[in-house]
mmCIF file of N, CA and C in Angstrom:
data_model
loop_
_atom_site.group_PDB
_atom_site.id
_atom_site.type_symbol
_atom_site.label_atom_id
_atom_site.label_comp_id
_atom_site.label_asym_id
_atom_site.label_seq_id
_atom_site.Cartn_x
_atom_site.Cartn_y
_atom_site.Cartn_z
ATOM 1 N N MET A 1 -2.130 26.040 145.428
ATOM 2 C CA MET A 1 -1.842 26.605 144.055
ATOM 3 C C MET A 1 -2.563 27.768 143.404
ATOM 4 N N SER A 2 -1.355 28.305 142.950
ATOM 5 C CA SER A 2 -2.114 29.478 142.313
ATOM 6 C C SER A 2 -1.931 29.118 140.732
ATOM 7 N N SER A 3 -3.039 30.257 140.126
ATOM 8 C CA SER A 3 -3.340 30.263 138.723
ATOM 9 C C SER A 3 -1.590 30.142 137.918
ATOM 10 N N SER A 4 -1.334 30.615 138.209
ATOM 11 C CA SER A 4 0.336 30.722 137.677
ATOM 12 C C SER A 4 1.099 29.344 137.893
ATOM 13 N N ASP A 5 0.865 28.563 138.598
ATOM 14 C CA ASP A 5 1.402 27.231 138.622
ATOM 15 C C ASP A 5 0.447 26.352 137.735
ATOM 16 N N ASP A 6 -0.833 26.813 137.478
ATOM 17 C CA ASP A 6 -1.717 25.705 136.571
ATOM 18 C C ASP A 6 -0.919 26.012 135.035
ATOM 19 N N THR A 7 -0.464 27.367 135.162
ATOM 20 C CA THR A 7 -0.251 27.413 133.233
ATOM 21 C C THR A 7 0.934 26.823 133.027
ATOM 22 N N LYS A 8 1.757 26.673 134.312
ATOM 23 C CA LYS A 8 3.190 25.481 133.987
ATOM 24 C C LYS A 8 3.132 24.332 134.148
ATOM 25 N N GLY A 9 1.344 23.731 134.236
ATOM 26 C CA GLY A 9 1.242 22.253 134.417
ATOM 27 C C GLY A 9 1.507 21.258 133.620
ATOM 28 N N ASP A 10 1.726 21.831 132.139
ATOM 29 C CA ASP A 10 2.167 20.848 131.271
ATOM 30 C C ASP A 10 4.145 21.206 131.169
ATOM 31 N N PRO A 11 4.532 19.706 132.032
ATOM 32 C CA PRO A 11 6.074 19.779 131.138
ATOM 33 C C PRO A 11 6.780 20.098 130.023
ATOM 34 N N TRP A 12 5.673 19.409 129.104
ATOM 35 C CA TRP A 12 6.232 19.145 127.731
ATOM 36 C C TRP A 12 5.417 20.211 126.998
ATOM 37 N N ASP A 13 5.588 21.504 126.836
ATOM 38 C CA ASP A 13 4.602 22.345 126.176
ATOM 39 C C ASP A 13 5.338 22.721 125.083
ATOM 40 N N LYS A 14 5.021 23.268 124.066
ATOM 41 C CA LYS A 14 5.846 23.884 123.035
ATOM 42 C C LYS A 14 7.196 24.234 123.138
ATOM 43 N N GLU A 15 7.280 25.138 123.987
ATOM 44 C CA GLU A 15 8.027 25.666 124.554
ATOM 45 C C GLU A 15 9.310 25.021 125.160
ATOM 46 N N THR A 16 9.019 24.294 125.808
ATOM 47 C CA THR A 16 9.780 23.387 126.167
ATOM 48 C C THR A 16 10.446 22.643 125.593
ATOM 49 N N LYS A 17 9.708 21.675 124.608
ATOM 50 C CA LYS A 17 9.995 20.785 123.485
ATOM 51 C C LYS A 17 11.225 21.263 122.738
ATOM 52 N N ARG A 18 10.792 23.129 122.590
ATOM 53 C CA ARG A 18 11.959 23.435 121.641
ATOM 54 C C ARG A 18 12.744 24.005 122.129
ATOM 55 N N LYS A 19 13.006 23.928 123.467
ATOM 56 C CA LYS A 19 14.439 24.128 124.301
ATOM 57 C C LYS A 19 15.340 23.014 124.479
ATOM 58 N N PHE A 20 14.448 21.713 124.765
ATOM 59 C CA PHE A 20 15.095 20.367 124.720
ATOM 60 C C PHE A 20 15.468 20.071 123.473
ATOM 61 N N GLN A 21 15.230 20.187 122.450
ATOM 62 C CA GLN A 21 15.416 19.795 121.421
ATOM 63 C C GLN A 21 16.667 20.669 120.578
ATOM 64 N N ASN A 22 16.755 22.174 121.089
ATOM 65 C CA ASN A 22 17.897 23.089 120.550
ATOM 66 C C ASN A 22 19.202 22.902 121.670
ATOM 67 N N LYS A 23 18.613 22.070 122.653
ATOM 68 C CA LYS A 23 20.223 22.558 123.449
ATOM 69 C C LYS A 23 21.544 21.454 123.245
ATOM 70 N N SER A 24 22.306 21.682 123.166
ATOM 71 C CA SER A 24 23.342 20.461 122.961
ATOM 72 C C SER A 24 23.232 19.394 123.354
ATOM 73 N N LYS A 25 24.127 18.448 123.267
ATOM 74 C CA LYS A 25 23.941 17.117 123.358
ATOM 75 C C LYS A 25 24.552 16.749 125.114
ATOM 76 N N SER A 26 25.376 17.713 125.341
ATOM 77 C CA SER A 26 26.024 17.723 126.495
ATOM 78 C C SER A 26 25.592 18.503 127.754
ATOM 79 N N GLU A 27 24.300 19.553 127.082
ATOM 80 C CA GLU A 27 23.783 20.378 128.161
ATOM 81 C C GLU A 27 22.446 19.349 128.791
ATOM 82 N N TRP A 28 22.224 19.658 130.003
ATOM 83 C CA TRP A 28 21.215 18.997 130.940
ATOM 84 C C TRP A 28 20.180 20.037 130.718
ATOM 85 N N PHE A 29 18.993 19.136 130.663
ATOM 86 C CA PHE A 29 17.585 20.146 130.218
ATOM 87 C C PHE A 29 16.664 19.244 131.426
ATOM 88 N N ASP A 30 15.807 19.945 132.281
ATOM 89 C CA ASP A 30 15.125 19.316 133.187
ATOM 90 C C ASP A 30 13.988 20.254 133.040
ATOM 91 N N PRO A 31 12.722 20.127 132.346
ATOM 92 C CA PRO A 31 11.523 20.327 132.585
ATOM 93 C C PRO A 31 10.480 20.767 133.952
ATOM 94 N N CYS A 32 11.386 19.908 134.782
ATOM 95 C CA CYS A 32 10.449 20.093 135.549
ATOM 96 C C CYS A 32 11.727 20.683 137.021
ATOM 97 N N GLN A 33 12.360 21.346 136.456
ATOM 98 C CA GLN A 33 13.444 21.723 137.265
ATOM 99 C C GLN A 33 12.643 22.547 138.950
ATOM 100 N N GLU A 34 11.886 23.420 138.062
ATOM 101 C CA GLU A 34 11.096 24.435 139.377
ATOM 102 C C GLU A 34 10.549 23.201 140.248
ATOM 103 N N ALA A 35 9.800 22.578 139.742
ATOM 104 C CA ALA A 35 9.102 21.669 140.887
ATOM 105 C C ALA A 35 10.432 21.220 141.689
ATOM 106 N N ALA A 36 11.943 20.449 141.397
ATOM 107 C CA ALA A 36 12.609 20.233 141.964
ATOM 108 C C ALA A 36 13.276 21.179 143.185
ATOM 109 N N SER A 37 13.015 22.512 142.516
ATOM 110 C CA SER A 37 13.563 23.222 143.098
ATOM 111 C C SER A 37 12.886 23.373 144.487
ATOM 112 N N ARG A 38 11.645 23.538 144.345
ATOM 113 C CA ARG A 38 10.564 23.598 145.363
ATOM 114 C C ARG A 38 10.732 22.682 146.389
ATOM 115 N N SER A 39 10.959 21.609 146.388
ATOM 116 C CA SER A 39 11.369 20.178 147.101
ATOM 117 C C SER A 39 12.357 20.284 147.641
ATOM 118 N N ILE A 40 13.734 20.906 147.345
ATOM 119 C CA ILE A 40 14.586 20.976 147.722
ATOM 120 C C ILE A 40 14.497 22.289 148.920
ATOM 121 N N ARG A 41 14.017 23.583 148.265
ATOM 122 C CA ARG A 41 13.461 24.917 149.544
ATOM 123 C C ARG A 41 12.940 24.110 150.782
ATOM 124 N N CYS A 42 11.839 23.119 150.324
ATOM 125 C CA CYS A 42 10.944 22.588 151.635
ATOM 126 C C CYS A 42 12.168 22.028 152.189
ATOM 127 N N LEU A 43 13.049 20.914 151.736
ATOM 128 C CA LEU A 43 13.685 20.664 152.800
ATOM 129 C C LEU A 43 14.592 21.452 153.683
ATOM 130 N N ASN A 44 15.105 22.193 153.137
ATOM 131 C CA ASN A 44 15.953 23.331 153.863
ATOM 132 C C ASN A 44 15.101 24.200 154.790
ATOM 133 N N ARG A 45 14.402 24.566 154.485
ATOM 134 C CA ARG A 45 12.973 25.209 155.479
ATOM 135 C C ARG A 45 12.879 23.906 156.752
ATOM 136 N N ASN A 46 12.825 23.036 155.989
ATOM 137 C CA ASN A 46 12.331 21.879 157.663
ATOM 138 C C ASN A 46 13.167 21.298 157.950
ATOM 139 N N GLY A 47 14.721 21.698 157.925
ATOM 140 C CA GLY A 47 15.728 21.088 158.419
ATOM 141 C C GLY A 47 16.174 19.783 157.731
ATOM 142 N N GLY A 48 15.354 19.440 156.802
ATOM 143 C CA GLY A 48 15.956 18.123 155.809
ATOM 144 C C GLY A 48 14.731 17.060 156.612
ATOM 145 N N ASP A 49 13.536 17.363 156.871
ATOM 146 C CA ASP A 49 13.038 16.164 157.392
ATOM 147 C C ASP A 49 11.918 16.338 155.987
ATOM 148 N N ARG A 50 12.045 15.201 155.423
ATOM 149 C CA ARG A 50 11.045 14.560 154.518
ATOM 150 C C ARG A 50 9.838 14.696 154.313
ATOM 151 N N THR A 51 9.543 14.148 155.426
ATOM 152 C CA THR A 51 7.875 13.976 155.882
ATOM 153 C C THR A 51 7.325 15.194 155.612
ATOM 154 N N MET A 52 7.810 16.549 155.844
ATOM 155 C CA MET A 52 7.139 17.674 155.838
ATOM 156 C C MET A 52 6.727 18.068 154.206
ATOM 157 N N CYS A 53 7.747 17.498 153.541
ATOM 158 C CA CYS A 53 7.912 17.876 151.931
ATOM 159 C C CYS A 53 7.028 16.815 151.038
ATOM 160 N N THR A 54 6.410 15.918 151.705
ATOM 161 C CA THR A 54 6.084 15.061 150.490
ATOM 162 C C THR A 54 5.168 15.517 149.434
ATOM 163 N N ASP A 55 4.432 16.433 149.471
ATOM 164 C CA ASP A 55 3.440 17.163 148.413
ATOM 165 C C ASP A 55 4.341 17.437 147.338
ATOM 166 N N TYR A 56 5.561 17.933 147.991
ATOM 167 C CA TYR A 56 6.604 18.616 146.862
ATOM 168 C C TYR A 56 7.226 17.554 145.870
ATOM 169 N N PHE A 57 7.749 16.333 146.887
ATOM 170 C CA PHE A 57 8.186 15.284 146.072
ATOM 171 C C PHE A 57 7.331 14.299 145.387
ATOM 172 N N GLU A 58 5.573 14.529 145.846
ATOM 173 C CA GLU A 58 5.075 13.832 144.786
ATOM 174 C C GLU A 58 4.540 14.749 143.710
ATOM 175 N N ALA A 59 4.661 16.129 143.598
ATOM 176 C CA ALA A 59 4.455 17.200 142.378
ATOM 177 C C ALA A 59 5.542 16.792 141.755
ATOM 178 N N TYR A 60 7.114 16.718 142.179
ATOM 179 C CA TYR A 60 8.172 16.754 141.209
ATOM 180 C C TYR A 60 7.781 15.073 140.514
ATOM 181 N N ARG A 61 7.307 14.093 141.078
ATOM 182 C CA ARG A 61 7.565 12.912 140.462
ATOM 183 C C ARG A 61 6.356 12.647 139.265
ATOM 184 N N ALA A 62 5.103 13.272 139.626
ATOM 185 C CA ALA A 62 4.001 13.604 138.912
ATOM 186 C C ALA A 62 4.618 14.349 137.697
ATOM 187 N N CYS A 63 5.305 14.984 137.726
ATOM 188 C CA CYS A 63 5.932 16.452 136.245
ATOM 189 C C CYS A 63 6.880 15.305 135.499
ATOM 190 N N LYS A 64 7.701 14.590 136.332
ATOM 191 C CA LYS A 64 8.885 13.811 135.592
ATOM 192 C C LYS A 64 7.790 12.501 134.776
ATOM 193 N N GLN A 65 6.730 12.020 135.542
ATOM 194 C CA GLN A 65 6.309 11.322 135.016
ATOM 195 C C GLN A 65 5.526 11.754 133.673
ATOM 196 N N GLU A 66 4.944 12.513 133.540
ATOM 197 C CA GLU A 66 3.814 13.246 132.807
ATOM 198 C C GLU A 66 5.156 13.619 131.191
ATOM 199 N N TRP A 67 6.327 14.010 131.974
ATOM 200 C CA TRP A 67 7.038 14.606 130.982
ATOM 201 C C TRP A 67 7.304 12.866 130.064
ATOM 202 N N ILE A 68 8.057 11.945 130.952
ATOM 203 C CA ILE A 68 8.465 11.170 130.243
ATOM 204 C C ILE A 68 7.576 10.394 129.081
ATOM 205 N N ASN A 69 6.178 10.212 129.711
ATOM 206 C CA ASN A 69 5.091 9.549 129.101
ATOM 207 C C ASN A 69 5.007 10.155 127.626
ATOM 208 N N LYS A 70 5.223 11.566 127.577
ATOM 209 C CA LYS A 70 5.188 12.776 126.203
ATOM 210 C C LYS A 70 6.115 12.420 125.268
ATOM 211 N N ARG A 71 7.259 12.306 126.074
ATOM 212 C CA ARG A 71 8.200 11.911 125.286
ATOM 213 C C ARG A 71 8.246 10.253 124.702
ATOM 214 N N LYS A 72 7.664 9.460 125.453
ATOM 215 C CA LYS A 72 7.303 8.042 124.782
ATOM 216 C C LYS A 72 6.369 7.962 123.719
ATOM 217 N N GLU A 73 5.236 8.814 123.906
ATOM 218 C CA GLU A 73 4.323 9.054 122.955
ATOM 219 C C GLU A 73 5.162 9.278 121.534
ATOM 220 N N GLU A 74 5.686 10.343 121.614
ATOM 221 C CA GLU A 74 6.186 11.094 120.467
ATOM 222 C C GLU A 74 6.977 10.230 119.904
ATOM 223 N N LYS A 75 7.868 9.619 120.534
ATOM 224 C CA LYS A 75 8.813 8.280 119.965
ATOM 225 C C LYS A 75 8.384 7.257 119.200
ATOM 226 N N LYS A 76 7.274 6.970 119.933
ATOM 227 C CA LYS A 76 6.509 5.808 118.924
ATOM 228 C C LYS A 76 5.950 6.529 117.426
ATOM 229 N N GLY A 77 5.172 7.867 117.493
ATOM 230 C CA GLY A 77 5.029 8.323 116.136
ATOM 231 C C GLY A 77 6.432 8.144 115.191
ATOM 232 N N MET A 78 7.447 8.000 115.899
ATOM 233 C CA MET A 78 8.555 8.402 114.928
ATOM 234 C C MET A 78 8.881 7.065 114.256
ATOM 235 N N PHE A 79 8.501 6.024 114.888
ATOM 236 C CA PHE A 79 8.937 4.706 114.457
ATOM 237 C C PHE A 79 7.873 3.855 113.787
ATOM 238 N N SER A 80 6.319 4.697 113.540
ATOM 239 C CA SER A 80 5.481 3.677 113.357
ATOM 240 C C SER A 80 5.276 3.950 112.127
#
């Protein structure tokens, strides 16, 4: 990965949090959209062969899990 990927490693940074909180209720927002797009591009490049894209899928799952965990931590603080 390049250094530009490292700067976007946190799916729940201040800017992402601001965008999520200011979106309308019906608007979809995914801070891991970049990782999802990479997965789709990999599938397209490799004719749908999922085995060629496992690294991309794992990166997307890790991003989503980190985002979910951070959201859970924030919610705990609201109700304690």
